[in-house]
GROMACS .gro file of C-alpha atoms in nm:
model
  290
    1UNK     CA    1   8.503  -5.377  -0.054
    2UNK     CA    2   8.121  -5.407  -0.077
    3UNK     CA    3   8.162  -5.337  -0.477
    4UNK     CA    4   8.422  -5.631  -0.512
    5UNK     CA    5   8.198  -5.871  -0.289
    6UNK     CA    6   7.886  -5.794  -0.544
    7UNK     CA    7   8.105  -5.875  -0.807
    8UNK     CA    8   8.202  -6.188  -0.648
    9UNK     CA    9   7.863  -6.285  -0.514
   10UNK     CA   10   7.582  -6.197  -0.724
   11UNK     CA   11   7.360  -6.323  -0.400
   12UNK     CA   12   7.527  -6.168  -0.113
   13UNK     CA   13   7.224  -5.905  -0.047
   14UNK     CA   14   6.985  -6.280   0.020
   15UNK     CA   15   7.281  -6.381   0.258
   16UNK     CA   16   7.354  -6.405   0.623
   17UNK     CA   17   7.625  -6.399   0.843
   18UNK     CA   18   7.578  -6.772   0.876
   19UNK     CA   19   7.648  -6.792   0.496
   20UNK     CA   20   8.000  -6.652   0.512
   21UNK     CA   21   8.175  -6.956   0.557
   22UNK     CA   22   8.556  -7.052   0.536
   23UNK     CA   23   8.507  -7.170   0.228
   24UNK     CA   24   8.353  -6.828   0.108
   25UNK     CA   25   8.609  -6.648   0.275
   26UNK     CA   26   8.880  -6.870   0.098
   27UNK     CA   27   8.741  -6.844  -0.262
   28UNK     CA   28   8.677  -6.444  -0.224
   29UNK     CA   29   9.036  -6.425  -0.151
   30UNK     CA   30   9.109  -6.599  -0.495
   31UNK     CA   31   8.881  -6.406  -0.679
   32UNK     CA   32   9.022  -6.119  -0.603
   33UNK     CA   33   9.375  -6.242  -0.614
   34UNK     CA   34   9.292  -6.241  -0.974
   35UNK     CA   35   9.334  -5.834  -1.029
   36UNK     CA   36   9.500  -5.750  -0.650
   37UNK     CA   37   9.793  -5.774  -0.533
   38UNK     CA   38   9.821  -5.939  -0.200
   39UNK     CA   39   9.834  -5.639   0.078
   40UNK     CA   40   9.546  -5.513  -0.153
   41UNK     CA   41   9.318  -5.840  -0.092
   42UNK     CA   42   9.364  -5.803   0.291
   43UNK     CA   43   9.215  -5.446   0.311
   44UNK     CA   44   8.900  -5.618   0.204
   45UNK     CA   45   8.934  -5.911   0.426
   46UNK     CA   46   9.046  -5.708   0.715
   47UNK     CA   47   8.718  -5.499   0.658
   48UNK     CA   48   8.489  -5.805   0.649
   49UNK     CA   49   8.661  -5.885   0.919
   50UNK     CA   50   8.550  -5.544   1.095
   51UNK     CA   51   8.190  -5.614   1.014
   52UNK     CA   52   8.194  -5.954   1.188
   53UNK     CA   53   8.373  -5.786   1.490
   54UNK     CA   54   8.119  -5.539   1.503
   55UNK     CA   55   7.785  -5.768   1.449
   56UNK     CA   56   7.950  -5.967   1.759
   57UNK     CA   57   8.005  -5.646   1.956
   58UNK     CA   58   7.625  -5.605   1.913
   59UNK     CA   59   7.487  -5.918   1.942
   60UNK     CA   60   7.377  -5.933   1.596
   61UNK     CA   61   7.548  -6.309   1.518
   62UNK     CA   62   7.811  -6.574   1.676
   63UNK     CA   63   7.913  -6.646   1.355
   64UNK     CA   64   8.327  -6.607   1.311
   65UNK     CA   65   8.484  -6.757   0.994
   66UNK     CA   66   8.806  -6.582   1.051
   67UNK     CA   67   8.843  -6.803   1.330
   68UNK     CA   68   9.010  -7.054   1.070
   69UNK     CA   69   9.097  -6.829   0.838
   70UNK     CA   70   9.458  -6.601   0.858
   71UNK     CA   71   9.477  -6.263   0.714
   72UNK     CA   72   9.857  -6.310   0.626
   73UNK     CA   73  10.022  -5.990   0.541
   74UNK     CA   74  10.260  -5.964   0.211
   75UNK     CA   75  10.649  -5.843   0.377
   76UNK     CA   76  10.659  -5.472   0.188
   77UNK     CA   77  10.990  -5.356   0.093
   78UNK     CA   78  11.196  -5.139   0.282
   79UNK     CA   79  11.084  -4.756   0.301
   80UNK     CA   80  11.317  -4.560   0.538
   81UNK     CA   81  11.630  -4.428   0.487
   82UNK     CA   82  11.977  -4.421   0.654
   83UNK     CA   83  12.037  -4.113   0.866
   84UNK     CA   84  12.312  -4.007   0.591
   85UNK     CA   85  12.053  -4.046   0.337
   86UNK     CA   86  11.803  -3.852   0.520
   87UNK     CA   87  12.049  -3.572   0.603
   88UNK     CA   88  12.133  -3.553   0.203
   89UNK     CA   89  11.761  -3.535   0.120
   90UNK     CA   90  11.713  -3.222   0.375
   91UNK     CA   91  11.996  -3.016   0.250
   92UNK     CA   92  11.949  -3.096  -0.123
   93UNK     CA   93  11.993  -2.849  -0.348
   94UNK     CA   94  11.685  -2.880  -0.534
   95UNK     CA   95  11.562  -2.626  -0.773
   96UNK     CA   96  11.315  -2.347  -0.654
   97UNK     CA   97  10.990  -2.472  -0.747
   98UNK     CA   98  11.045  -2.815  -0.579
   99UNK     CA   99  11.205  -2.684  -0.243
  100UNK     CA  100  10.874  -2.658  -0.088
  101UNK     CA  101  10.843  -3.047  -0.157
  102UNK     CA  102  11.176  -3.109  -0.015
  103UNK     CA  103  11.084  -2.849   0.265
  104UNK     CA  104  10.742  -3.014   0.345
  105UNK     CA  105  10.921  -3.369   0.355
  106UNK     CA  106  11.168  -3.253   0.641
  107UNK     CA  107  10.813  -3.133   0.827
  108UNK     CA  108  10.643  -3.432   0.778
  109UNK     CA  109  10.975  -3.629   0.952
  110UNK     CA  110  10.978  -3.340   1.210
  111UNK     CA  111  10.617  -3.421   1.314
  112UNK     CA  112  10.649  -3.784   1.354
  113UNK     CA  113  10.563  -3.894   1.003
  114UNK     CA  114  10.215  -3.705   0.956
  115UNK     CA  115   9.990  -3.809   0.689
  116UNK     CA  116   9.942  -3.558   0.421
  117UNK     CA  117   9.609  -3.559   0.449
  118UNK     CA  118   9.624  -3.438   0.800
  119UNK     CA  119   9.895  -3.198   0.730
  120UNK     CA  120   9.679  -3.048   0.490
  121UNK     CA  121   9.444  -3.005   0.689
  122UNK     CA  122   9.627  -2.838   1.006
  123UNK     CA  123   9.479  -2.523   1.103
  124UNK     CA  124   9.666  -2.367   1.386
  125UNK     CA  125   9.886  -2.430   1.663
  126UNK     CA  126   9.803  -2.439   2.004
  127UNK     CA  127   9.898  -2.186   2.244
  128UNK     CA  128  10.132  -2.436   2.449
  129UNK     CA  129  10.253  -2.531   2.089
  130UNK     CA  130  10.153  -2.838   1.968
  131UNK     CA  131   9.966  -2.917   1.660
  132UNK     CA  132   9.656  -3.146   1.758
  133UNK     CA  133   9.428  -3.336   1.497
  134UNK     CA  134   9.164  -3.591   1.462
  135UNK     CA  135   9.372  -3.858   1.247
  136UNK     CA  136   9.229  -3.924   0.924
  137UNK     CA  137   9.316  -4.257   0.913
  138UNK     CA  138   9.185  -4.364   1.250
  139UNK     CA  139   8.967  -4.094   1.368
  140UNK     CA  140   9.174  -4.043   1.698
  141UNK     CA  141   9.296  -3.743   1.831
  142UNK     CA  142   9.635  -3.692   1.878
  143UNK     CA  143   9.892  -3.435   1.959
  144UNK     CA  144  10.312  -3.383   1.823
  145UNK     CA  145  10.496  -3.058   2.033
  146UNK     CA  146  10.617  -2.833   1.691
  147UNK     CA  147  10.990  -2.785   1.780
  148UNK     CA  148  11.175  -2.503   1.700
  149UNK     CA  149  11.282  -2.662   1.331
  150UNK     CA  150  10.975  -2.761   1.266
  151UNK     CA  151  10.840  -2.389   1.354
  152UNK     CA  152  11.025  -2.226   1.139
  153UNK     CA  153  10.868  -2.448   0.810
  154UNK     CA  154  10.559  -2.371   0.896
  155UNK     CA  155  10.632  -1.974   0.910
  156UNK     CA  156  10.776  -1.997   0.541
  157UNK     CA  157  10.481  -2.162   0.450
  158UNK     CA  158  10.227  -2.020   0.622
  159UNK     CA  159   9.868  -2.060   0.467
  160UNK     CA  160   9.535  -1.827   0.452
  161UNK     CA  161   9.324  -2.116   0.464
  162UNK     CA  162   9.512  -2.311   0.658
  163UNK     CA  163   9.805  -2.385   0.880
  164UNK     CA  164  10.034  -2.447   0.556
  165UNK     CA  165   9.967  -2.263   0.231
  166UNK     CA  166   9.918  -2.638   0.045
  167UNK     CA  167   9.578  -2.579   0.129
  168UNK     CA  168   9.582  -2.238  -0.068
  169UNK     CA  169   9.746  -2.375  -0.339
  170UNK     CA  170   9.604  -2.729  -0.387
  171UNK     CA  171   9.251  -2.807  -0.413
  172UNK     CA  172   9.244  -3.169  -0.218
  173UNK     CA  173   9.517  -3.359   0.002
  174UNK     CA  174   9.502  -3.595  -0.315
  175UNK     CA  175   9.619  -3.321  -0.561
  176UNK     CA  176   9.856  -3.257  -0.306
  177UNK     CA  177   9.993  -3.550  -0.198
  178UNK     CA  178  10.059  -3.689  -0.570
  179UNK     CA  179  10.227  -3.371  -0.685
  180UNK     CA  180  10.427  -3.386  -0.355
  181UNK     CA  181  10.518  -3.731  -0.470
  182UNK     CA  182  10.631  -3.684  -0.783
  183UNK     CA  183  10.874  -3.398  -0.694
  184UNK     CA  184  11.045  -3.658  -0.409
  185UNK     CA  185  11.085  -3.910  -0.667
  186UNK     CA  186  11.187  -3.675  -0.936
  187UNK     CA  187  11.475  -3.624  -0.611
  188UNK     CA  188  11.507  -3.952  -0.568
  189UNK     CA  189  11.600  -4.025  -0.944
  190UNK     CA  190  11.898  -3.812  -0.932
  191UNK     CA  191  12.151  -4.006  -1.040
  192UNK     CA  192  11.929  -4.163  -1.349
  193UNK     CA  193  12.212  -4.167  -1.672
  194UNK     CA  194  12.005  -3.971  -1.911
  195UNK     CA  195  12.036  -3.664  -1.678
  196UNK     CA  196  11.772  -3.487  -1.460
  197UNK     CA  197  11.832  -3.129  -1.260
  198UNK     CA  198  11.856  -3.199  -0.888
  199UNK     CA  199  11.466  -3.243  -0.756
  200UNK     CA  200  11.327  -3.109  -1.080
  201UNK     CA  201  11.216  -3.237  -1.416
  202UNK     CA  202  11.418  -3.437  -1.669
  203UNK     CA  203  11.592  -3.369  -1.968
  204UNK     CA  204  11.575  -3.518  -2.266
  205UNK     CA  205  11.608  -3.892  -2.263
  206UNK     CA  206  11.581  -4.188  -2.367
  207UNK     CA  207  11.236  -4.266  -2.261
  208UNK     CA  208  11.268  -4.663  -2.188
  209UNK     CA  209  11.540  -4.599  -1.935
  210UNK     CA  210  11.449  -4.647  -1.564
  211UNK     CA  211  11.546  -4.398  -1.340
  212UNK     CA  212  11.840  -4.533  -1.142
  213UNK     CA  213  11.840  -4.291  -0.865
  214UNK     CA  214  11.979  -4.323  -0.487
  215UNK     CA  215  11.580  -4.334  -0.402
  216UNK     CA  216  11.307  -4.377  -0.701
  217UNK     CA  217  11.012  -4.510  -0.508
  218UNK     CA  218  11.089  -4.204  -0.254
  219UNK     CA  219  10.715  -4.089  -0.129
  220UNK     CA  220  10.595  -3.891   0.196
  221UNK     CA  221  10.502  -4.229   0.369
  222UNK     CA  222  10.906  -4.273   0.381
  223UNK     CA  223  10.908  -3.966   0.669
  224UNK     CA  224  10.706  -4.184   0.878
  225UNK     CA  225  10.883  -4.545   0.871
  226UNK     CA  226  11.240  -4.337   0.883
  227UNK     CA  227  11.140  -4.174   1.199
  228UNK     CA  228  11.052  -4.503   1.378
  229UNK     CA  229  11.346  -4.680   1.209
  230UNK     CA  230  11.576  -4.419   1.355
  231UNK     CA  231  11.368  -4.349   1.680
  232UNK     CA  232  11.439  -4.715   1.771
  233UNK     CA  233  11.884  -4.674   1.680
  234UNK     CA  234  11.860  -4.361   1.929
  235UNK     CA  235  11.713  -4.582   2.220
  236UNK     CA  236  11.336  -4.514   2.196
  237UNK     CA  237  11.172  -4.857   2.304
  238UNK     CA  238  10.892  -4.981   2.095
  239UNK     CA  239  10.600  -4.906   2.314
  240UNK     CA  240  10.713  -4.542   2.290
  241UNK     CA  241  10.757  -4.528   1.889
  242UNK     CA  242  10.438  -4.729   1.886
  243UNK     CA  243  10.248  -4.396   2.088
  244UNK     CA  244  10.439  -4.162   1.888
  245UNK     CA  245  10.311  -4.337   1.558
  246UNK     CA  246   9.937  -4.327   1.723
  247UNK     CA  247   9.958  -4.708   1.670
  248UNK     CA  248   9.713  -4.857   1.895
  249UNK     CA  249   9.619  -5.252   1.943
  250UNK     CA  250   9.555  -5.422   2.310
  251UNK     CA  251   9.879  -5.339   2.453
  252UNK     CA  252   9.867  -4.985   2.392
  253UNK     CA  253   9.513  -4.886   2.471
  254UNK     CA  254   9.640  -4.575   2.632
  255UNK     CA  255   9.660  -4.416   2.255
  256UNK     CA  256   9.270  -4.350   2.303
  257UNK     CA  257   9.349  -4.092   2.533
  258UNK     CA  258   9.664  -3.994   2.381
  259UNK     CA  259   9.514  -3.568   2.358
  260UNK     CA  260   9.448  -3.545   2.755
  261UNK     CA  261   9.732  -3.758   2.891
  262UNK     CA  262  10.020  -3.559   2.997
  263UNK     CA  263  10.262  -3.837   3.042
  264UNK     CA  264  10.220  -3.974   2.712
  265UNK     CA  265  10.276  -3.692   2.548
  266UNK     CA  266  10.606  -3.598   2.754
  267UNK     CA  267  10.685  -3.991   2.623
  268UNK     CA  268  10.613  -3.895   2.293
  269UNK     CA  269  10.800  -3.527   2.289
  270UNK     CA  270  11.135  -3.681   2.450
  271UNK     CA  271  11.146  -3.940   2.176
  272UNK     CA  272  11.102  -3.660   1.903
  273UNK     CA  273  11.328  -3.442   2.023
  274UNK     CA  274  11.607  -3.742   2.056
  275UNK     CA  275  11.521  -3.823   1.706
  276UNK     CA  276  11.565  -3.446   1.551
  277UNK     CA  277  11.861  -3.457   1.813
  278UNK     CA  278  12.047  -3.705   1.610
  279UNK     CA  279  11.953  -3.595   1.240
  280UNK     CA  280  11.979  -3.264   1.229
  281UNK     CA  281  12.311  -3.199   1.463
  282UNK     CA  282  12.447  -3.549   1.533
  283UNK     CA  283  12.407  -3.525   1.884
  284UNK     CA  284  12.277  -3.871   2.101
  285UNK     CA  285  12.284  -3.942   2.479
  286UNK     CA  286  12.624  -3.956   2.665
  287UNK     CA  287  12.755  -3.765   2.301
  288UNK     CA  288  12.836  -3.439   2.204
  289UNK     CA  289  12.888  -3.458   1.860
  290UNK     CA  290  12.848  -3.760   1.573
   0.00000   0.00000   0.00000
């Protein structure tokens, strides 16, 4: 952000906070409209935004553009699947070098949507058997129980280095996470006309077809939004998926002490467990059977 502000402002280092103005705020936005898309322009006006917050926090300035000024998110598309799509994706039969993507994907749903940069960097479980983590993303600690289907993942791919053995195999979560991504879309393109093995590479093609799969644009950030899309159909209330996410905003403070607070985490365990409930053998409250 501070790169595309000195590219913007050849005098911002002379500046105050006094200086940044609705009218700066307004025109940085266009200039970077320019070569961003717009979700990409608010990660650098939600982190000027953060430095304002913070300069008020310690009495640095009063100044407060943003007080005028909306940080309006762009609607992204959808990114969760059906429970019959997500059922399909766990029992496809891909071929053997991409069923530890496919495997990994199902673990990543079975622990609430981890990021792959904190699954890569799991290194045991606890002896009450949870899996606890400072999140990368927010710096948080945070807690998922590892059910029995989750469990038995991890013991097929058991790592040296590491929880998992991605972090034996792959250098960085980056590496990782992009080769993990291509393998789920390379799944996701199954049904693409000019013919591509189930979850591996394609054949020979035309090369300016577009794959017409069930799910192209399948990633590992899917896991995540599918378990809160289905969390909510099984009866998990919002305040609950929004703990289990380790969402936090002024309504659910509590997520700062998410690690030591027993309820929460009995919150958070129920919901998972009526979420794997429902995928993996059809069952729901007051049902026996899909």
């Amino acid at each position: 952000t501070l790169d595309r502000i000195k590219l913007f402002d050849k005098n911002i280092a002379k500046k105050t906070f006094d200086d940044i103005d609705l009218k700066w705020l307004i025109d940085f936005e266009a200039f970077c409209a320019k070569t961003a898309t717009k979700n990409a322009r608010n990660i650098h006006l939600r982190n000027i935004r953060a430095v304002f917050n913070n300069a008020i926090d310690h009495e640095i300035t009063t100044a407060y553009p943003f007080r005028r000024f909306k940080i309006r998110p762009e609607p992204t598309r959808k990114r969760s699947l059906t429970v019959d799509e997500l059922r399909k994706i766990f029992n496809y039969p891909v071929e053997e070098y991409a069923e530890i993507y496919r495997d990994l994907f199902k673990l990543i749903f079975m622990l609430i949507g981890i990021n792959t940069v904190d699954l890569f960097r799991l290194q045991n479980i606890t002896r009450d058997g949870r899996v606890e983590y400072r999140r990368a993303k927010t710096g948080r600690w945070y807690s998922i129980k590892v059910e029995q289907e989750a469990m038995e993942i991890i013991q097929k791919y058991k790592g040296s280095h590491g929880l998992l053995c991605i972090a034996d195999r792959w250098s960085d979560h980056r590496n990782f996470r992009h080769q993990m991504n291509k393998a789920l879309q390379s799944i996701g393109a199954e049904k693409n006309k000019g013919g591509r093995l189930p979850g591996g590479r394609p054949k020979k093609t035309n090369k300016n077809k577009k794959p017409q799969g069930i799910w192209p644009e399948l990633t590992t950030y899917w896991a995540r939004h599918t378990w809160a899309t289905i969390a909510r159909k099984v009866g998990v209330s919002v305040d609950d998926i929004a703990l289990a996410l380790g969402h936090s905003d002024d309504k659910h403070e509590t997520t700062f002490i998410y690690i030591d607070d027993d309820e929460i985490r009995e919150k958070v365990d129920e919901a998972n467990r009526k979420v794997l409930d429902w995928v993996l053998y059809g069952k729901r409250e007051g049902q026996t059977s899909e």
